[in-house]
N, CA, C and O atoms as a printed pandas DataFrame, in Angstrom:
     atom_number atom_name residue_name chain_id  residue_number  x_coord  y_coord  z_coord
0              1         N          LEU        A               1  119.658   74.641  116.648
1              2        CA          LEU        A               1  121.198   75.358  116.897
2              3         C          LEU        A               1  121.601   76.169  118.166
3              4         O          LEU        A               1  122.799   76.167  118.450
4              5         N          ARG        A               2  121.021   76.635  118.702
5              6        CA          ARG        A               2  121.452   77.433  119.827
6              7         C          ARG        A               2  121.702   76.623  120.974
7              8         O          ARG        A               2  122.580   76.879  121.799
8              9         N          GLU        A               3  120.825   75.510  121.032
9             10        CA          GLU        A               3  121.060   74.326  122.417
10            11         C          GLU        A               3  122.565   73.427  122.038
11            12         O          GLU        A               3  123.343   72.863  122.807
12            13         N          GLY        A               4  122.593   73.559  120.587
13            14        CA          GLY        A               4  123.821   72.860  120.031
14            15         C          GLY        A               4  125.048   73.757  120.211
15            16         O          GLY        A               4  126.046   73.118  120.542
16            17         N          LEU        A               5  125.232   75.102  120.074
17            18        CA          LEU        A               5  126.160   75.431  120.276
18            19         C          LEU        A               5  126.471   76.219  121.466
19            20         O          LEU        A               5  127.525   76.852  121.523
20            21         N          GLU        A               6  125.348   76.222  122.727
21            22        CA          GLU        A               6  125.721   77.023  123.791
22            23         C          GLU        A               6  126.931   76.317  124.532
23            24         O          GLU        A               6  127.238   75.138  124.709
24            25         N          GLY        A               7  127.495   77.548  124.896
25            26        CA          GLY        A               7  128.944   77.233  126.352
26            27         C          GLY        A               7  130.220   76.847  124.712
27            28         O          GLY        A               7  131.194   76.143  124.978
28            29         N          THR        A               8  130.054   77.399  123.066
29            30        CA          THR        A               8  130.884   77.470  122.275
30            31         C          THR        A               8  131.819   78.781  122.896
31            32         O          THR        A               8  131.392   79.875  123.266
32            33         N          PRO        A               9  133.191   78.307  122.881
33            34        CA          PRO        A               9  133.791   79.440  123.394
34            35         C          PRO        A               9  133.715   80.313  121.976
35            36         O          PRO        A               9  133.670   79.760  120.877
36            37         N          TRP        A              10  133.709   81.935  122.183
37            38        CA          TRP        A              10  134.288   82.981  121.855
38            39         C          TRP        A              10  132.585   83.592  120.667
39            40         O          TRP        A              10  132.426   84.592  119.968
40            41         N          LEU        A              11  131.747   82.510  120.945
41            42        CA          LEU        A              11  130.472   82.968  119.974
42            43         C          LEU        A              11  129.438   83.401  121.021
43            44         O          LEU        A              11  129.266   82.836  122.101
44            45         N          ILE        A              12  128.802   84.421  120.593
45            46        CA          ILE        A              12  127.751   85.099  121.348
46            47         C          ILE        A              12  126.437   84.637  120.292
47            48         O          ILE        A              12  126.397   84.799  119.073
48            49         N          LEU        A              13  125.562   84.117  121.031
49            50        CA          LEU        A              13  124.430   83.378  120.148
50            51         C          LEU        A              13  122.971   84.176  120.674
51            52         O          LEU        A              13  122.835   84.601  121.821
52            53         N          PRO        A              14  122.118   84.264  119.797
53            54        CA          PRO        A              14  120.927   85.144  119.942
54            55         C          PRO        A              14  120.209   84.558  121.614
55            56         O          PRO        A              14  120.416   83.505  122.217
56            57         N          GLU        A              15  119.427   85.610  121.929
57            58        CA          GLU        A              15  118.538   85.168  123.023
58            59         C          GLU        A              15  117.224   85.630  122.541
59            60         O          GLU        A              15  117.207   86.765  122.064
60            61         N          PRO        A              16  116.183   85.003  122.573
61            62        CA          PRO        A              16  114.635   85.560  122.653
62            63         C          PRO        A              16  114.228   86.297  123.657
63            64         O          PRO        A              16  114.339   85.958  124.836
64            65         N          GLN        A              17  113.601   87.627  123.157
65            66        CA          GLN        A              17  113.164   88.348  124.211
66            67         C          GLN        A              17  112.270   87.817  124.993
67            68         O          GLN        A              17  111.610   86.904  124.497
68            69         N          GLN        A              18  112.047   88.122  126.091
69            70        CA          GLN        A              18  110.859   87.667  127.132
70            71         C          GLN        A              18  109.576   88.030  126.923
71            72         O          GLN        A              18  109.151   89.181  127.022
72            73         N          HIS        A              19  108.802   86.843  126.566
73            74        CA          HIS        A              19  107.198   86.491  126.284
74            75         C          HIS        A              19  107.195   86.813  124.371
75            76         O          HIS        A              19  106.260   87.101  123.624
76            77         N          SER        A              20  108.606   86.611  124.109
77            78        CA          SER        A              20  108.609   86.422  122.325
78            79         C          SER        A              20  108.222   85.015  122.297
79            80         O          SER        A              20  108.114   84.188  123.202
80            81         N          ASN        A              21  107.998   84.932  120.763
81            82        CA          ASN        A              21  108.052   82.942  120.356
82            83         C          ASN        A              21  108.377   83.384  118.887
83            84         O          ASN        A              21  107.467   83.344  118.059
84            85         N          PRO        A              22  109.793   83.858  118.475
85            86        CA          PRO        A              22  110.238   84.239  117.536
86            87         C          PRO        A              22  110.160   82.608  116.447
87            88         O          PRO        A              22  110.106   81.442  116.838
88            89         N          SER        A              23  110.187   83.221  114.855
89            90        CA          SER        A              23  109.792   82.314  114.013
90            91         C          SER        A              23  111.630   83.173  113.460
91            92         O          SER        A              23  111.776   84.334  113.080
92            93         N          TRP        A              24  112.819   82.023  113.629
93            94        CA          TRP        A              24  113.710   82.354  113.094
94            95         C          TRP        A              24  113.763   81.683  111.387
95            96         O          TRP        A              24  113.375   80.628  110.885
96            97         N          PHE        A              25  114.360   82.741  110.934
97            98        CA          PHE        A              25  114.329   82.769  109.502
98            99         C          PHE        A              25  116.209   82.952  109.045
99           100         O          PHE        A              25  116.774   82.797  107.962
100          101         N          GLY        A              26  116.510   83.169  109.812
101          102        CA          GLY        A              26  118.168   83.108  110.431
102          103         C          GLY        A              26  118.695   83.039  111.854
103          104         O          GLY        A              26  118.055   83.457  112.820
104          105         N          PHE        A              27  119.913   82.481  111.926
105          106        CA          PHE        A              27  120.314   81.983  113.267
106          107         C          PHE        A              27  121.334   82.752  113.509
107          108         O          PHE        A              27  122.367   82.271  113.043
108          109         N          LEU        A              28  121.523   84.065  114.215
109          110        CA          LEU        A              28  122.451   85.030  114.421
110          111         C          LEU        A              28  123.395   84.427  115.400
111          112         O          LEU        A              28  123.015   83.817  116.399
112          113         N          ILE        A              29  125.073   84.688  114.965
113          114        CA          ILE        A              29  126.325   84.517  115.705
114          115         C          ILE        A              29  127.245   85.545  115.587
115          116         O          ILE        A              29  127.646   85.908  114.482
116          117         N          SER        A              30  127.576   85.993  116.512
117          118        CA          SER        A              30  128.455   87.424  116.785
118          119         C          SER        A              30  129.678   86.423  117.216
119          120         O          SER        A              30  129.513   85.358  117.810
120          121         N          VAL        A              31  130.916   86.958  116.810
121          122        CA          VAL        A              31  132.127   86.355  117.414
122          123         C          VAL        A              31  132.679   87.728  118.207
123          124         O          VAL        A              31  132.565   88.902  117.854
124          125         N          GLU        A              32  133.534   86.978  119.810
125          126        CA          GLU        A              32  133.701   88.090  120.526
126          127         C          GLU        A              32  134.998   88.467  120.255
127          128         O          GLU        A              32  135.976   87.863  119.816
128          129         N          PRO        A              33  134.737   89.911  120.711
129          130        CA          PRO        A              33  136.327   90.805  120.219
130          131         C          PRO        A              33  137.226   90.024  120.132
131          132         O          PRO        A              33  137.854   89.813  119.095
132          133         N          ASP        A              34  137.535   89.145  121.879
133          134        CA          ASP        A              34  138.993   88.979  121.694
134          135         C          ASP        A              34  139.057   87.422  121.440
135          136         O          ASP        A              34  139.627   86.714  122.270
136          137         N          ALA        A              35  138.254   86.651  119.855
137          138        CA          ALA        A              35  138.486   85.687  119.339
138          139         C          ALA        A              35  139.819   85.321  119.194
139          140         O          ALA        A              35  140.622   86.091  119.722
140          141         N          PRO        A              36  140.166   84.571  118.750
141          142        CA          PRO        A              36  141.682   84.396  117.990
142          143         C          PRO        A              36  141.226   84.244  116.389
143          144         O          PRO        A              36  142.050   84.099  115.487
144          145         N          PHE        A              37  140.035   84.291  116.220
145          146        CA          PHE        A              37  139.971   84.408  114.835
146          147         C          PHE        A              37  138.907   85.548  114.688
147          148         O          PHE        A              37  138.664   86.224  115.687
148          149         N          THR        A              38  138.043   85.896  113.126
149          150        CA          THR        A              38  137.139   86.788  113.054
150          151         C          THR        A              38  136.028   86.124  112.368
151          152         O          THR        A              38  136.202   85.003  111.891
152          153         N          ARG        A              39  134.998   86.671  112.288
153          154        CA          ARG        A              39  133.316   86.905  111.356
154          155         C          ARG        A              39  133.910   86.132  110.228
155          156         O          ARG        A              39  133.729   84.945  109.953
156          157         N          ASN        A              40  134.387   86.700  109.840
157          158        CA          ASN        A              40  134.625   86.411  107.901
158          159         C          ASN        A              40  135.889   85.260  108.045
159          160         O          ASN        A              40  136.226   84.842  106.938
160          161         N          ASP        A              41  136.579   84.723  109.073
161          162        CA          ASP        A              41  137.134   83.479  109.151
162          163         C          ASP        A              41  136.208   82.397  109.413
163          164         O          ASP        A              41  136.420   81.257  108.999
164          165         N          LEU        A              42  134.905   82.806  110.273
165          166        CA          LEU        A              42  133.943   81.521  110.436
166          167         C          LEU        A              42  133.749   81.664  109.224
167          168         O          LEU        A              42  134.049   80.719  108.494
168          169         N          SER        A              43  133.313   82.617  108.767
169          170        CA          SER        A              43  132.049   82.781  107.644
170          171         C          SER        A              43  132.748   81.887  106.801
171          172         O          SER        A              43  132.283   80.764  106.607
172          173         N          LYS        A              44  133.782   82.235  106.289
173          174        CA          LYS        A              44  134.614   81.157  104.905
174          175         C          LYS        A              44  134.877   79.611  105.151
175          176         O          LYS        A              44  134.888   78.860  104.176
176          177         N          TYR        A              45  135.093   79.111  106.445
177          178        CA          TYR        A              45  135.094   78.030  106.829
178          179         C          TYR        A              45  133.768   77.283  106.406
179          180         O          TYR        A              45  133.715   76.425  105.525
180          181         N          LEU        A              46  132.745   77.715  107.134
181          182        CA          LEU        A              46  131.550   77.906  106.970
182          183         C          LEU        A              46  131.113   77.504  105.566
183          184         O          LEU        A              46  130.743   76.382  105.221
184          185         N          GLU        A              47  131.199   78.420  104.934
185          186        CA          GLU        A              47  130.973   78.388  103.243
186          187         C          GLU        A              47  131.807   77.219  102.736
187          188         O          GLU        A              47  131.206   76.364  102.087
188          189         N          ALA        A              48  133.235   77.054  102.967
189          190        CA          ALA        A              48  133.639   75.900  102.061
190          191         C          ALA        A              48  133.268   74.746  102.491
191          192         O          ALA        A              48  133.726   73.801  101.847
192          193         N          HIS        A              49  132.323   74.397  103.710
193          194        CA          HIS        A              49  131.773   73.170  103.678
194          195         C          HIS        A              49  130.165   73.319  103.628
195          196         O          HIS        A              49  129.454   72.671  104.396
196          197         N          LYS        A              50  129.668   74.167  102.724
197          198        CA          LYS        A              50  128.460   74.346  102.288
198          199         C          LYS        A              50  127.514   74.811  103.369
199          200         O          LYS        A              50  126.420   74.282  103.565
200          201         N          ILE        A              51  127.816   75.455  103.806
201          202        CA          ILE        A              51  126.591   76.299  104.683
202          203         C          ILE        A              51  126.896   77.617  104.623
203          204         O          ILE        A              51  127.838   78.302  105.021
204          205         N          GLN        A              52  125.679   77.860  103.913
205          206        CA          GLN        A              52  125.677   79.741  103.669
206          207         C          GLN        A              52  125.717   80.518  104.810
207          208         O          GLN        A              52  125.214   80.275  105.907
208          209         N          THR        A              53  126.391   81.517  104.436
209          210        CA          THR        A              53  126.060   82.849  105.642
210          211         C          THR        A              53  125.824   83.990  105.139
211          212         O          THR        A              53  126.016   84.039  103.924
212          213         N          ARG        A              54  125.492   84.889  105.607
213          214        CA          ARG        A              54  125.031   86.263  105.171
214          215         C          ARG        A              54  125.590   87.258  106.292
215          216         O          ARG        A              54  125.589   86.836  107.448
216          217         N          ASN        A              55  126.075   88.573  106.033
217          218        CA          ASN        A              55  126.490   89.609  106.945
218          219         C          ASN        A              55  125.222   90.251  107.460
219          220         O          ASN        A              55  124.572   90.789  106.565
220          221         N          LEU        A              56  124.770   90.324  108.517
221          222        CA          LEU        A              56  123.803   90.769  108.773
222          223         C          LEU        A              56  123.661   92.193  108.281
223          224         O          LEU        A              56  124.464   93.020  108.711
224          225         N          PHE        A              57  122.813   92.531  107.508
225          226        CA          PHE        A              57  122.678   93.859  106.871
226          227         C          PHE        A              57  122.109   94.800  107.813
227          228         O          PHE        A              57  121.270   94.486  108.658
228          229         N          ALA        A              58  122.539   95.852  107.664
229          230        CA          ALA        A              58  123.084   97.114  108.131
230          231         C          ALA        A              58  124.323   97.204  109.291
231          232         O          ALA        A              58  125.464   97.438  108.890
232          233         N          GLY        A              59  124.069   97.014  110.724
233          234        CA          GLY        A              59  125.439   97.301  111.413
234          235         C          GLY        A              59  125.069   98.850  111.065
235          236         O          GLY        A              59  123.971   99.403  110.985
236          237         N          ASN        A              60  126.287   99.306  110.901
237          238        CA          ASN        A              60  126.734  101.005  111.335
238          239         C          ASN        A              60  126.427  102.031  110.077
239          240         O          ASN        A              60  127.293  102.744  109.570
240          241         N          LEU        A              61  124.989  101.982  109.646
241          242        CA          LEU        A              61  124.411  102.775  108.205
242          243         C          LEU        A              61  125.398  103.871  107.649
243          244         O          LEU        A              61  125.557  104.197  106.473
244          245         N          LEU        A              62  126.003  104.344  108.735
245          246        CA          LEU        A              62  126.093  105.609  108.407
246          247         C          LEU        A              62  127.847  105.290  107.388
247          248         O          LEU        A              62  128.232  106.211  106.668
248          249         N          LYS        A              63  128.560  104.199  107.455
249          250        CA          LYS        A              63  129.455  103.611  106.954
250          251         C          LYS        A              63  129.344  102.903  105.682
251          252         O          LYS        A              63  130.328  102.419  105.122
252          253         N          HIS        A              64  127.719  102.813  105.052
253          254        CA          HIS        A              64  127.655  102.433  103.880
254          255         C          HIS        A              64  127.530  103.236  102.721
255          256         O          HIS        A              64  126.587  104.027  102.697
256          257         N          PRO        A              65  128.222  103.189  101.854
257          258        CA          PRO        A              65  128.081  103.736  100.293
258          259         C          PRO        A              65  127.099  104.855  100.572
259          260         O          PRO        A              65  127.249  106.042  100.860
260          261         N          ALA        A              66  126.159  104.165  100.409
261          262        CA          ALA        A              66  124.529  105.417  100.449
262          263         C          ALA        A              66  124.903  106.685  101.157
263          264         O          ALA        A              66  124.860  107.814  100.670
264          265         N          PHE        A              67  125.232  106.393  102.229
265          266        CA          PHE        A              67  125.824  107.685  103.193
266          267         C          PHE        A              67  126.861  108.900  102.909
267          268         O          PHE        A              67  126.791  110.004  103.450
268          269         N          ASP        A              68  128.005  108.426  101.799
269          270        CA          ASP        A              68  128.684  108.746  101.538
270          271         C          ASP        A              68  128.848  110.260  101.213
271          272         O          ASP        A              68  129.847  110.920  101.497
272          273         N          ARG        A              69  127.678  110.747  100.547
273          274        CA          ARG        A              69  127.624  112.427  100.314
274          275         C          ARG        A              69  127.161  113.109  101.633
275          276         O          ARG        A              69  127.569  114.232  101.929
276          277         N          MET        A              70  126.229  112.351  102.482
277          278        CA          MET        A              70  125.864  112.958  103.377
278          279         C          MET        A              70  127.059  112.843  104.367
279          280         O          MET        A              70  127.472  113.876  104.894
280          281         N          ARG        A              71  127.566  111.797  104.614
281          282        CA          ARG        A              71  128.842  112.071  105.569
282          283         C          ARG        A              71  129.785  113.564  104.922
283          284         O          ARG        A              71  130.088  114.534  105.617
284          285         N          GLU        A              72  130.054  113.421  103.687
285          286        CA          GLU        A              72  130.571  114.850  103.384
286          287         C          GLU        A              72  130.235  116.056  103.598
287          288         O          GLU        A              72  130.986  117.012  103.789
288          289         N          SER        A              73  129.047  116.033  103.568
289          290        CA          SER        A              73  128.228  117.485  103.785
290          291         C          SER        A              73  127.871  117.551  105.369
291          292         O          SER        A              73  127.815  118.582  106.039
292          293         N          GLY        A              74  127.726  116.708  105.656
293          294        CA          GLY        A              74  127.410  116.521  107.368
294          295         C          GLY        A              74  126.138  116.686  107.361
295          296         O          GLY        A              74  125.839  117.021  108.507
296          297         N          CYS        A              75  125.373  116.649  106.826
297          298        CA          CYS        A              75  123.767  116.874  106.569
298          299         C          CYS        A              75  122.830  116.056  106.346
299          300         O          CYS        A              75  123.079  115.387  105.343
300          301         N          GLY        A              76  121.579  115.729  106.964
301          302        CA          GLY        A              76  120.650  114.969  106.241
302          303         C          GLY        A              76  120.623  113.596  107.366
303          304         O          GLY        A              76  120.112  112.560  106.941
304          305         N          TYR        A              77  121.056  113.610  108.481
305          306        CA          TYR        A              77  121.524  112.560  109.416
306          307         C          TYR        A              77  122.195  113.077  110.848
307          308         O          TYR        A              77  123.040  113.967  110.941
308          309         N          ARG        A              78  121.668  112.376  111.853
309          310        CA          ARG        A              78  122.235  112.868  113.106
310          311         C          ARG        A              78  122.693  111.340  113.538
311          312         O          ARG        A              78  122.380  110.314  112.934
312          313         N          VAL        A              79  123.519  111.432  114.743
313          314        CA          VAL        A              79  123.898  110.604  115.528
314          315         C          VAL        A              79  123.672  110.722  116.792
315          316         O          VAL        A              79  123.874  111.774  117.397
316          317         N          VAL        A              80  123.239  109.685  117.317
317          318        CA          VAL        A              80  123.090  109.668  119.109
318          319         C          VAL        A              80  124.148  108.404  119.493
319          320         O          VAL        A              80  124.106  107.231  119.124
320          321         N          GLY        A              81  124.892  108.937  120.176
321          322        CA          GLY        A              81  125.751  107.894  121.019
322          323         C          GLY        A              81  127.170  107.389  120.115
323          324         O          GLY        A              81  127.414  107.967  119.056
324          325         N          ASP        A              82  127.782  106.636  120.450
325          326        CA          ASP        A              82  129.072  106.333  119.854
326          327         C          ASP        A              82  129.140  105.388  118.903
327          328         O          ASP        A              82  130.192  104.971  118.418
328          329         N          LEU        A              83  127.680  104.909  118.518
329          330        CA          LEU        A              83  127.527  103.763  117.814
330          331         C          LEU        A              83  128.541  102.744  117.621
331          332         O          LEU        A              83  129.039  102.422  116.542
332          333         N          SER        A              84  128.823  102.230  118.859
333          334        CA          SER        A              84  129.766  100.902  119.559
334          335         C          SER        A              84  129.014   99.629  118.671
335          336         O          SER        A              84  129.405   98.718  117.942
336          337         N          GLY        A              85  127.512  100.202  119.256
337          338        CA          GLY        A              85  126.886   98.489  119.637
338          339         C          GLY        A              85  126.589   98.098  117.495
339          340         O          GLY        A              85  126.360   96.937  117.157
340          341         N          THR        A              86  126.643   98.952  116.680
341          342        CA          THR        A              86  126.347   98.563  115.133
342          343         C          THR        A              86  127.854   98.448  114.641
343          344         O          THR        A              86  128.262   97.509  113.958
344          345         N          ASP        A              87  128.568   99.431  115.034
345          346        CA          ASP        A              87  129.999   99.240  114.474
346          347         C          ASP        A              87  130.265   97.470  114.957
347          348         O          ASP        A              87  130.747   96.782  114.058
348          349         N          PHE        A              88  130.060   96.966  115.902
349          350        CA          PHE        A              88  130.014   95.853  116.577
350          351         C          PHE        A              88  129.618   94.433  115.620
351          352         O          PHE        A              88  130.181   93.430  115.179
352          353         N          ILE        A              89  128.315   95.053  115.628
353          354        CA          ILE        A              89  127.216   93.807  114.720
354          355         C          ILE        A              89  127.874   94.059  113.160
355          356         O          ILE        A              89  127.794   93.142  112.342
356          357         N          MET        A              90  128.486   95.269  112.818
357          358        CA          MET        A              90  128.859   95.217  111.350
358          359         C          MET        A              90  130.253   94.382  111.189
359          360         O          MET        A              90  130.655   93.909  110.127
360          361         N          ASN        A              91  130.952   94.289  112.531
361          362        CA          ASN        A              91  132.268   93.531  111.956
362          363         C          ASN        A              91  132.288   92.062  112.879
363          364         O          ASN        A              91  133.144   91.244  112.544
364          365         N          ASN        A              92  131.624   91.804  113.712
365          366        CA          ASN        A              92  131.414   90.595  114.011
366          367         C          ASN        A              92  130.506   89.831  113.749
367          368         O          ASN        A              92  130.741   88.764  114.315
368          369         N          THR        A              93  129.363   89.784  113.061
369          370        CA          THR        A              93  127.716   89.268  113.425
370          371         C          THR        A              93  127.749   88.355  111.949
371          372         O          THR        A              93  128.288   88.836  110.952
372          373         N          LEU        A              94  127.319   87.432  111.935
373          374        CA          LEU        A              94  127.023   86.724  110.558
374          375         C          LEU        A              94  125.385   86.161  110.852
375          376         O          LEU        A              94  124.934   86.219  111.995
376          377         N          TRP        A              95  124.601   85.645  109.767
377          378        CA          TRP        A              95  123.495   84.998  109.832
378          379         C          TRP        A              95  124.077   83.667  109.291
379          380         O          TRP        A              95  125.082   83.651  108.579
380          381         N          ILE        A              96  123.391   82.530  109.664
381          382        CA          ILE        A              96  123.120   81.279  109.122
382          383         C          ILE        A              96  121.776   80.850  108.988
383          384         O          ILE        A              96  121.031   80.877  109.968
384          385         N          GLY        A              97  121.263   80.332  107.531
385          386        CA          GLY        A              97  119.898   80.568  107.208
386          387         C          GLY        A              97  119.201   79.241  107.626
387          388         O          GLY        A              97  119.639   78.102  107.462
388          389         N          VAL        A              98  118.136   79.583  108.146
389          390        CA          VAL        A              98  117.504   78.348  108.452
390          391         C          VAL        A              98  115.944   78.602  108.079
391          392         O          VAL        A              98  115.510   79.579  107.468
392          393         N          TYR        A              99  115.288   77.638  108.523
393          394        CA          TYR        A              99  113.932   77.457  107.522
394          395         C          TYR        A              99  112.946   76.027  108.493
395          396         O          TYR        A              99  113.646   75.184  109.054
396          397         N          PRO        A             100  111.971   75.942  108.557
397          398        CA          PRO        A             100  111.103   75.102  109.566
398          399         C          PRO        A             100  111.409   73.514  108.702
399          400         O          PRO        A             100  111.332   72.473  109.354
400          401         N          GLY        A             101  111.622   73.493  107.768
401          402        CA          GLY        A             101  112.268   72.326  107.190
402          403         C          GLY        A             101  113.580   71.714  107.074
403          404         O          GLY        A             101  113.850   70.894  106.197
404          405         N          MET        A             102  114.332   72.086  107.895
405          406        CA          MET        A             102  115.306   71.659  108.406
406          407         C          MET        A             102  115.369   70.272  109.259
407          408         O          MET        A             102  114.610   70.025  110.197
408          409         N          THR        A             103  116.238   69.539  108.858
409          410        CA          THR        A             103  116.235   67.928  109.589
410          411         C          THR        A             103  117.023   68.361  110.735
411          412         O          THR        A             103  117.646   69.387  111.011
412          413         N          ASP        A             104  116.756   67.048  111.420
413          414        CA          ASP        A             104  117.671   66.734  112.940
414          415         C          ASP        A             104  119.573   66.308  111.994
415          416         O          ASP        A             104  120.704   66.466  112.454
416          417         N          GLU        A             105  119.305   65.981  111.167
417          418        CA          GLU        A             105  120.723   65.539  110.507
418          419         C          GLU        A             105  121.140   66.794  110.197
419          420         O          GLU        A             105  122.046   67.177  110.937
420          421         N          MET        A             106  120.696   67.808  109.110
421          422        CA          MET        A             106  120.871   69.466  108.733
422          423         C          MET        A             106  121.498   70.105  109.859
423          424         O          MET        A             106  122.541   70.758  109.820
424          425         N          LEU        A             107  120.729   69.850  110.939
425          426        CA          LEU        A             107  121.386   71.155  112.097
426          427         C          LEU        A             107  122.201   70.090  112.737
427          428         O          LEU        A             107  123.338   70.455  112.439
428          429         N          ARG        A             108  122.319   69.068  113.388
429          430        CA          ARG        A             108  123.288   68.398  113.654
430          431         C          ARG        A             108  124.848   68.527  112.733
431          432         O          ARG        A             108  125.945   68.569  113.291
432          433         N          TYR        A             109  124.666   68.569  111.431
433          434        CA          TYR        A             109  125.983   69.289  110.778
434          435         C          TYR        A             109  126.211   70.467  110.843
435          436         O          TYR        A             109  127.280   70.736  110.294
436          437         N          MET        A             110  125.662   71.387  111.298
437          438        CA          MET        A             110  126.036   73.044  111.103
438          439         C          MET        A             110  126.615   72.733  112.671
439          440         O          MET        A             110  127.809   73.006  112.793
440          441         N          ILE        A             111  126.164   72.373  113.498
441          442        CA          ILE        A             111  126.498   72.639  114.771
442          443         C          ILE        A             111  128.187   72.019  114.997
443          444         O          ILE        A             111  129.161   72.504  115.573
444          445         N          ASP        A             112  128.001   70.879  114.333
445          446        CA          ASP        A             112  129.308   70.163  114.147
446          447         C          ASP        A             112  130.211   70.734  113.646
447          448         O          ASP        A             112  131.338   70.925  114.103
448          449         N          THR        A             113  129.670   71.117  112.440
449          450        CA          THR        A             113  130.365   72.176  111.400
450          451         C          THR        A             113  131.034   73.342  112.371
451          452         O          THR        A             113  132.244   73.160  112.506
452          453         N          VAL        A             114  130.625   74.265  112.933
453          454        CA          VAL        A             114  130.776   75.197  113.737
454          455         C          VAL        A             114  131.978   75.219  114.565
455          456         O          VAL        A             114  132.933   75.996  114.586
456          457         N          LYS        A             115  131.667   74.063  115.317
457          458        CA          LYS        A             115  132.571   73.444  116.515
458          459         C          LYS        A             115  133.599   73.147  116.050
459          460         O          LYS        A             115  134.529   73.949  116.130
460          461         N          GLU        A             116  133.755   72.016  115.471
461          462        CA          GLU        A             116  135.241   72.163  114.419
462          463         C          GLU        A             116  135.849   73.321  114.347
463          464         O          GLU        A             116  136.850   73.532  115.031
464          465         N          PHE        A             117  135.497   73.961  113.769
465          466        CA          PHE        A             117  136.276   75.390  113.416
466          467         C          PHE        A             117  136.572   75.818  114.495
467          468         O          PHE        A             117  137.765   76.115  114.452
468          469         N          VAL        A             118  136.099   76.052  115.588
469          470        CA          VAL        A             118  136.456   77.011  116.818
470          471         C          VAL        A             118  137.288   75.985  117.519
471          472         O          VAL        A             118  138.167   76.472  118.230
472          473         N          ALA        A             119  137.210   74.481  117.483
473          474        CA          ALA        A             119  138.349   73.483  118.165
474          475         C          ALA        A             119  139.259   73.691  117.470
475          476         O          ALA        A             119  140.237   73.100  117.927
476          477         N          GLN        A             120  139.573   74.417  116.264
477          478        CA          GLN        A             120  141.010   74.528  116.119
478          479         C          GLN        A             120  141.840   75.361  116.666
479          480         O          GLN        A             120  143.056   75.169  116.676
480          481         N          TYR        A             121  141.051   76.754  117.369
481          482        CA          TYR        A             121  141.619   77.409  118.136
482          483         C          TYR        A             121  141.922   77.133  119.488
483          484         O          TYR        A             121  142.592   77.858  120.223
484          485         N          SER        A             122  141.339   75.926  119.818
485          486        CA          SER        A             122  141.138   75.926  121.220
486          487         C          SER        A             122  142.475   75.216  121.406
487          488         O          SER        A             122  143.169   74.722  120.518
488          489         N          LYS        A             123  142.822   75.268  123.317
489          490        CA          LYS        A             123  143.907   75.001  123.431
490          491         C          LYS        A             123  143.568   73.447  124.605
491          492         O          LYS        A             123  144.508   72.776  125.028
């Protein structure tokens, strides 16, 4: 997926860390903030084409309902920095599920579908 989607406008693709050998269970895609579409637009398109997506769990946990009472009281947590990275992930990032049994045909379909979606916005 990474190879096939490399260079696709407005998408940020995952980069394995140096000296790592990840076993991907999901393929992370982030939509750049200046893209003419949102993460939700991309997700709806993929889901309509039988490609399941999930939002990345977490993002800014302080904005989750579990923190409602803590936010109200201002107790039980601390914040370091402005959390702009977690906000970005919460609003712009999704997963596409992957597993070792995926065929080249399945991967090609996913790549082609993502590119078809993005192409609608290209000039």
